[in-house]
Amino acid sequence: MPEGHSVHRIARQFDRNIVGRVVAASSPQGRFAEGAEMIDGRAATAVRAVGKQMFLEFDDDLWLRVHLGMYGAWDFAGEVVADPTIASANGRMGQTNQRGTVIDDPVMDAAGENSLTSIGAPRRTRVHVRMSEQTTGLAGDEADWPPPVVGQVRLRLLTDVTCADLRGPTACALQTPDEVSATIAKLGPDPLVDDVARGEEEFTAVVRRKPTAIGLLLMDQSVVSGIGNVYRAELLFRARQNPHTPGREVPDDVVRGIWRDWVRLLSIGVESGQMMTMDDLSPAQWRAAMARRDDRHWVYHRAGLPCRVCGTSIVVEEAAGRKLYWCPKCQA
DNA sequence: CATCGATGTTGAG
DNA sequence: TCAACCTCGATGG
């Protein structure tokens, strides 16, 4: 489910709440029992996010690699030092659910946008808790610690005060430092990891020599990290670029423009927790778009609807097993 | 309540 | 090229 921005936000969450602490690890579901046993009792020492992958380091060069795939998620519970930009009004944080106590949680407006720009002294706020039928209303009390396991939890990481549950990941594996390096080496540049100017050169050089359609190249994690189906469609529309044009035929300045736009959209996504691809909307327009739900992109998920610019019907087609949305006139 | 589809990747054929 | 993986909100009856 998450594209690159979510993974970076989750990594922040780990940095604030897990890194620097000893964790108790378990695999309630059982499918990562051996790995959990290896982690159990070690301190988390660092976290890295590259593209859609997250790497969590533990004592003695033990790394955990997690890729959430399409429906994976981390649920945080207990005492959570929230990212100040996290939208928590409804208990959601990107792909991460939160329950329990949040520290330094900013006030959010109804649209889940951060309405505070400065961060005051840490304070405690109870976040909305999704109560199951069996719970007794004691959420946040000692009676709830550790939180009951709900559903299939591949991996549970528990500190004294914070619980992180991993469910439904595509990948969850232990790696050596060399294996981590090898995994990362296969990934294209990530604007939040690599030097942005160098990333632009790498991305441009690769795209400009490939016969593959630009619409496919943007989804190729070895070409550029972190872009998924939503950002692909939106980046191409914003560039007014036909998705079928071979990479090598896309003008140099257009390729560079797409990279620079990705740098911008990723940054906005990480800071806001929203996939804001219509960032020229005013706050009021944005709130209205959010309220209408599903009405916040230029072309993504808008098949058959009129293009916001020219009114032409947005087209959807299947490309490499994924839906590709675009405007045949604006992106001719 | 059953079914569908999804912001993703891998590996078999 | 396609099924499998795995979860859950949206949708329809």
GROMACS .gro file of N, CA and C in nm, chain A residues 157-234:
model
  234
  157LEU      N    1   0.734  -0.612   1.805
  157LEU     CA    2   0.849  -0.555   1.875
  157LEU      C    3   0.797  -0.474   1.992
  158LEU      N    4   0.847  -0.507   2.110
  158LEU     CA    5   0.795  -0.448   2.232
  158LEU      C    6   0.908  -0.385   2.313
  159THR      N    7   0.895  -0.256   2.340
  159THR     CA    8   0.985  -0.195   2.437
  159THR      C    9   0.907  -0.184   2.568
  160ASP      N   10   0.966  -0.116   2.665
  160ASP     CA   11   0.896  -0.100   2.792
  160ASP      C   12   0.760  -0.033   2.774
  161VAL      N   13   0.754   0.057   2.676
  161VAL     CA   14   0.634   0.141   2.667
  161VAL      C   15   0.567   0.141   2.530
  162THR      N   16   0.635   0.087   2.430
  162THR     CA   17   0.582   0.095   2.295
  162THR      C   18   0.573  -0.042   2.230
  163CYS      N   19   0.467  -0.063   2.155
  163CYS     CA   20   0.446  -0.188   2.084
  163CYS      C   21   0.433  -0.159   1.934
  164ALA      N   22   0.511  -0.232   1.854
  164ALA     CA   23   0.501  -0.219   1.708
  164ALA      C   24   0.468  -0.356   1.650
  165ASP      N   25   0.352  -0.367   1.586
  165ASP     CA   26   0.309  -0.493   1.526
  165ASP      C   27   0.318  -0.485   1.374
  166LEU      N   28   0.383  -0.584   1.315
  166LEU     CA   29   0.396  -0.591   1.169
  166LEU      C   30   0.300  -0.696   1.114
  167ARG      N   31   0.216  -0.657   1.021
  167ARG     CA   32   0.125  -0.752   0.959
  167ARG      C   33   0.130  -0.744   0.808
  168GLY      N   34   0.117  -0.860   0.743
  168GLY     CA   35   0.102  -0.866   0.598
  168GLY      C   36   0.216  -0.816   0.513
  169PRO      N   37   0.340  -0.825   0.557
  169PRO     CA   38   0.448  -0.772   0.473
  169PRO      C   39   0.478  -0.866   0.358
  170THR      N   40   0.528  -0.809   0.249
  170THR     CA   41   0.578  -0.890   0.137
  170THR      C   42   0.712  -0.950   0.175
  171ALA      N   43   0.792  -0.875   0.248
  171ALA     CA   44   0.924  -0.924   0.289
  171ALA      C   45   0.950  -0.888   0.434
  172CYS      N   46   1.001  -0.983   0.507
  172CYS     CA   47   1.042  -0.963   0.646
  172CYS      C   48   1.152  -1.064   0.670
  173ALA      N   49   1.276  -1.016   0.673
  173ALA     CA   50   1.387  -1.110   0.679
  173ALA      C   51   1.506  -1.047   0.751
  174LEU      N   52   1.588  -1.132   0.809
  174LEU     CA   53   1.711  -1.085   0.872
  174LEU      C   54   1.821  -1.081   0.767
  175GLN      N   55   1.907  -0.982   0.780
  175GLN     CA   56   2.017  -0.970   0.684
  175GLN      C   57   2.147  -0.934   0.755
  176THR      N   58   2.256  -0.971   0.692
  176THR     CA   59   2.388  -0.926   0.738
  176THR      C   60   2.412  -0.787   0.681
  177PRO      N   61   2.508  -0.715   0.732
  177PRO     CA   62   2.540  -0.582   0.677
  177PRO      C   63   2.569  -0.589   0.527
  178ASP      N   64   2.639  -0.694   0.483
  178ASP     CA   65   2.669  -0.707   0.341
  178ASP      C   66   2.542  -0.727   0.258
  179GLU      N   67   2.450  -0.804   0.313
  179GLU     CA   68   2.325  -0.827   0.241
  179GLU      C   69   2.242  -0.698   0.233
  180VAL      N   70   2.245  -0.621   0.338
  180VAL     CA   71   2.175  -0.492   0.336
  180VAL      C   72   2.235  -0.404   0.227
  181SER      N   73   2.366  -0.399   0.223
  181SER     CA   74   2.433  -0.318   0.121
  181SER      C   75   2.396  -0.364  -0.019
  182ALA      N   76   2.392  -0.496  -0.037
  182ALA     CA   77   2.360  -0.551  -0.169
  182ALA      C   78   2.217  -0.516  -0.208
  183THR      N   79   2.125  -0.526  -0.112
  183THR     CA   80   1.986  -0.492  -0.140
  183THR      C   81   1.974  -0.345  -0.181
  184ILE      N   82   2.039  -0.260  -0.106
  184ILE     CA   83   2.031  -0.117  -0.134
  184ILE      C   84   2.099  -0.083  -0.266
  185ALA      N   85   2.207  -0.156  -0.297
  185ALA     CA   86   2.280  -0.129  -0.421
  185ALA      C   87   2.194  -0.153  -0.545
  186LYS      N   88   2.096  -0.241  -0.532
  186LYS     CA   89   2.011  -0.271  -0.647
  186LYS      C   90   1.904  -0.164  -0.669
  187LEU      N   91   1.888  -0.075  -0.573
  187LEU     CA   92   1.782   0.025  -0.582
  187LEU      C   93   1.830   0.152  -0.650
  188GLY      N   94   1.741   0.212  -0.727
  188GLY     CA   95   1.770   0.341  -0.787
  188GLY      C   96   1.773   0.449  -0.681
  189PRO      N   97   1.811   0.571  -0.720
  189PRO     CA   98   1.826   0.678  -0.623
  189PRO      C   99   1.696   0.713  -0.550
  190ASP      N  100   1.710   0.746  -0.422
  190ASP     CA  101   1.601   0.794  -0.338
  190ASP      C  102   1.639   0.935  -0.295
  191PRO      N  103   1.556   1.032  -0.329
  191PRO     CA  104   1.590   1.172  -0.301
  191PRO      C  105   1.616   1.199  -0.153
  192LEU      N  106   1.562   1.116  -0.066
  192LEU     CA  107   1.581   1.140   0.077
  192LEU      C  108   1.701   1.063   0.132
  193VAL      N  109   1.767   0.989   0.045
  193VAL     CA  110   1.884   0.912   0.088
  193VAL      C  111   2.008   0.959   0.015
  194ASP      N  112   1.992   0.977  -0.116
  194ASP     CA  113   2.106   1.010  -0.200
  194ASP      C  114   2.112   1.160  -0.228
  195ASP      N  115   2.231   1.203  -0.265
  195ASP     CA  116   2.248   1.342  -0.307
  195ASP      C  117   2.152   1.369  -0.423
  196VAL      N  118   2.075   1.476  -0.411
  196VAL     CA  119   1.968   1.501  -0.508
  196VAL      C  120   2.022   1.529  -0.648
  197ALA      N  121   2.129   1.605  -0.656
  197ALA     CA  122   2.185   1.637  -0.788
  197ALA      C  123   2.243   1.512  -0.853
  198ARG      N  124   2.310   1.433  -0.773
  198ARG     CA  125   2.367   1.308  -0.825
  198ARG      C  126   2.254   1.213  -0.867
  199GLY      N  127   2.148   1.209  -0.787
  199GLY     CA  128   2.033   1.127  -0.820
  199GLY      C  129   1.972   1.167  -0.954
  200GLU      N  130   1.966   1.296  -0.977
  200GLU     CA  131   1.911   1.345  -1.104
  200GLU      C  132   1.995   1.296  -1.221
  201GLU      N  133   2.125   1.298  -1.205
  201GLU     CA  134   2.213   1.253  -1.314
  201GLU      C  135   2.195   1.103  -1.339
  202GLU      N  136   2.191   1.026  -1.232
  202GLU     CA  137   2.174   0.881  -1.246
  202GLU      C  138   2.042   0.848  -1.313
  203PHE      N  139   1.936   0.904  -1.258
  203PHE     CA  140   1.802   0.878  -1.310
  203PHE      C  141   1.793   0.916  -1.458
  204THR      N  142   1.841   1.034  -1.489
  204THR     CA  143   1.833   1.083  -1.626
  204THR      C  144   1.914   0.995  -1.721
  205ALA      N  145   2.032   0.959  -1.678
  205ALA     CA  146   2.118   0.878  -1.765
  205ALA      C  147   2.052   0.744  -1.795
  206VAL      N  148   1.995   0.681  -1.693
  206VAL     CA  149   1.933   0.549  -1.714
  206VAL      C  150   1.810   0.562  -1.803
  207VAL      N  151   1.722   0.653  -1.771
  207VAL     CA  152   1.599   0.669  -1.849
  207VAL      C  153   1.631   0.698  -1.996
  208ARG      N  154   1.727   0.783  -2.016
  208ARG     CA  155   1.756   0.830  -2.151
  208ARG      C  156   1.825   0.727  -2.240
  209ARG      N  157   1.857   0.612  -2.183
  209ARG     CA  158   1.914   0.510  -2.272
  209ARG      C  159   1.827   0.385  -2.282
  210LYS      N  160   1.709   0.388  -2.218
  210LYS     CA  161   1.622   0.270  -2.221
  210LYS      C  162   1.513   0.281  -2.328
  211PRO      N  163   1.484   0.171  -2.394
  211PRO     CA  164   1.374   0.168  -2.489
  211PRO      C  165   1.239   0.147  -2.420
  212THR      N  166   1.244   0.119  -2.292
  212THR     CA  167   1.122   0.091  -2.214
  212THR      C  168   1.038   0.218  -2.197
  213ALA      N  169   0.907   0.199  -2.197
  213ALA     CA  170   0.817   0.313  -2.180
  213ALA      C  171   0.843   0.384  -2.048
  214ILE      N  172   0.837   0.515  -2.050
  214ILE     CA  173   0.862   0.595  -1.930
  214ILE      C  174   0.766   0.558  -1.817
  215GLY      N  175   0.643   0.519  -1.856
  215GLY     CA  176   0.545   0.480  -1.756
  215GLY      C  177   0.587   0.355  -1.679
  216LEU      N  178   0.664   0.269  -1.742
  216LEU     CA  179   0.714   0.149  -1.674
  216LEU      C  180   0.843   0.181  -1.598
  217LEU      N  181   0.925   0.266  -1.654
  217LEU     CA  182   1.052   0.299  -1.589
  217LEU      C  183   1.029   0.365  -1.453
  218LEU      N  184   0.925   0.446  -1.443
  218LEU     CA  185   0.900   0.515  -1.315
  218LEU      C  186   0.861   0.417  -1.205
  219MET      N  187   0.808   0.301  -1.244
  219MET     CA  188   0.769   0.200  -1.146
  219MET      C  189   0.882   0.103  -1.115
  220ASP      N  190   0.992   0.114  -1.189
  220ASP     CA  191   1.103   0.021  -1.174
  220ASP      C  192   1.194   0.070  -1.060
  221GLN      N  193   1.194  -0.005  -0.951
  221GLN     CA  194   1.265   0.040  -0.831
  221GLN      C  195   1.417   0.040  -0.849
  222SER      N  196   1.465  -0.020  -0.957
  222SER     CA  197   1.609  -0.013  -0.983
  222SER      C  198   1.644   0.114  -1.061
  223VAL      N  199   1.542   0.181  -1.112
  223VAL     CA  200   1.564   0.305  -1.186
  223VAL      C  201   1.549   0.426  -1.093
  224VAL      N  202   1.445   0.423  -1.012
  224VAL     CA  203   1.423   0.528  -0.912
  224VAL      C  204   1.343   0.465  -0.798
  225SER      N  205   1.378   0.499  -0.676
  225SER     CA  206   1.318   0.435  -0.559
  225SER      C  207   1.196   0.509  -0.506
  226GLY      N  208   1.095   0.433  -0.472
  226GLY     CA  209   0.986   0.488  -0.393
  226GLY      C  210   0.861   0.525  -0.467
  227ILE      N  211   0.869   0.535  -0.601
  227ILE     CA  212   0.751   0.571  -0.678
  227ILE      C  213   0.661   0.449  -0.694
  228GLY      N  214   0.532   0.466  -0.670
  228GLY     CA  215   0.434   0.360  -0.691
  228GLY      C  216   0.330   0.404  -0.792
  229ASN      N  217   0.220   0.335  -0.796
  229ASN     CA  218   0.122   0.355  -0.902
  229ASN      C  219   0.056   0.493  -0.897
  230VAL      N  220   0.037   0.546  -0.777
  230VAL     CA  221  -0.027   0.678  -0.767
  230VAL      C  222   0.068   0.787  -0.814
  231TYR      N  223   0.189   0.786  -0.753
  231TYR     CA  224   0.285   0.890  -0.791
  231TYR      C  225   0.324   0.880  -0.938
  232ARG      N  226   0.330   0.758  -0.991
  232ARG     CA  227   0.363   0.745  -1.133
  232ARG      C  228   0.264   0.822  -1.219
  233ALA      N  229   0.135   0.792  -1.198
  233ALA     CA  230   0.032   0.854  -1.281
  233ALA      C  231   0.036   1.006  -1.266
  234GLU      N  232   0.051   1.051  -1.144
  234GLU     CA  233   0.046   1.194  -1.117
  234GLU      C  234   0.169   1.267  -1.170
   0.00000   0.00000   0.00000
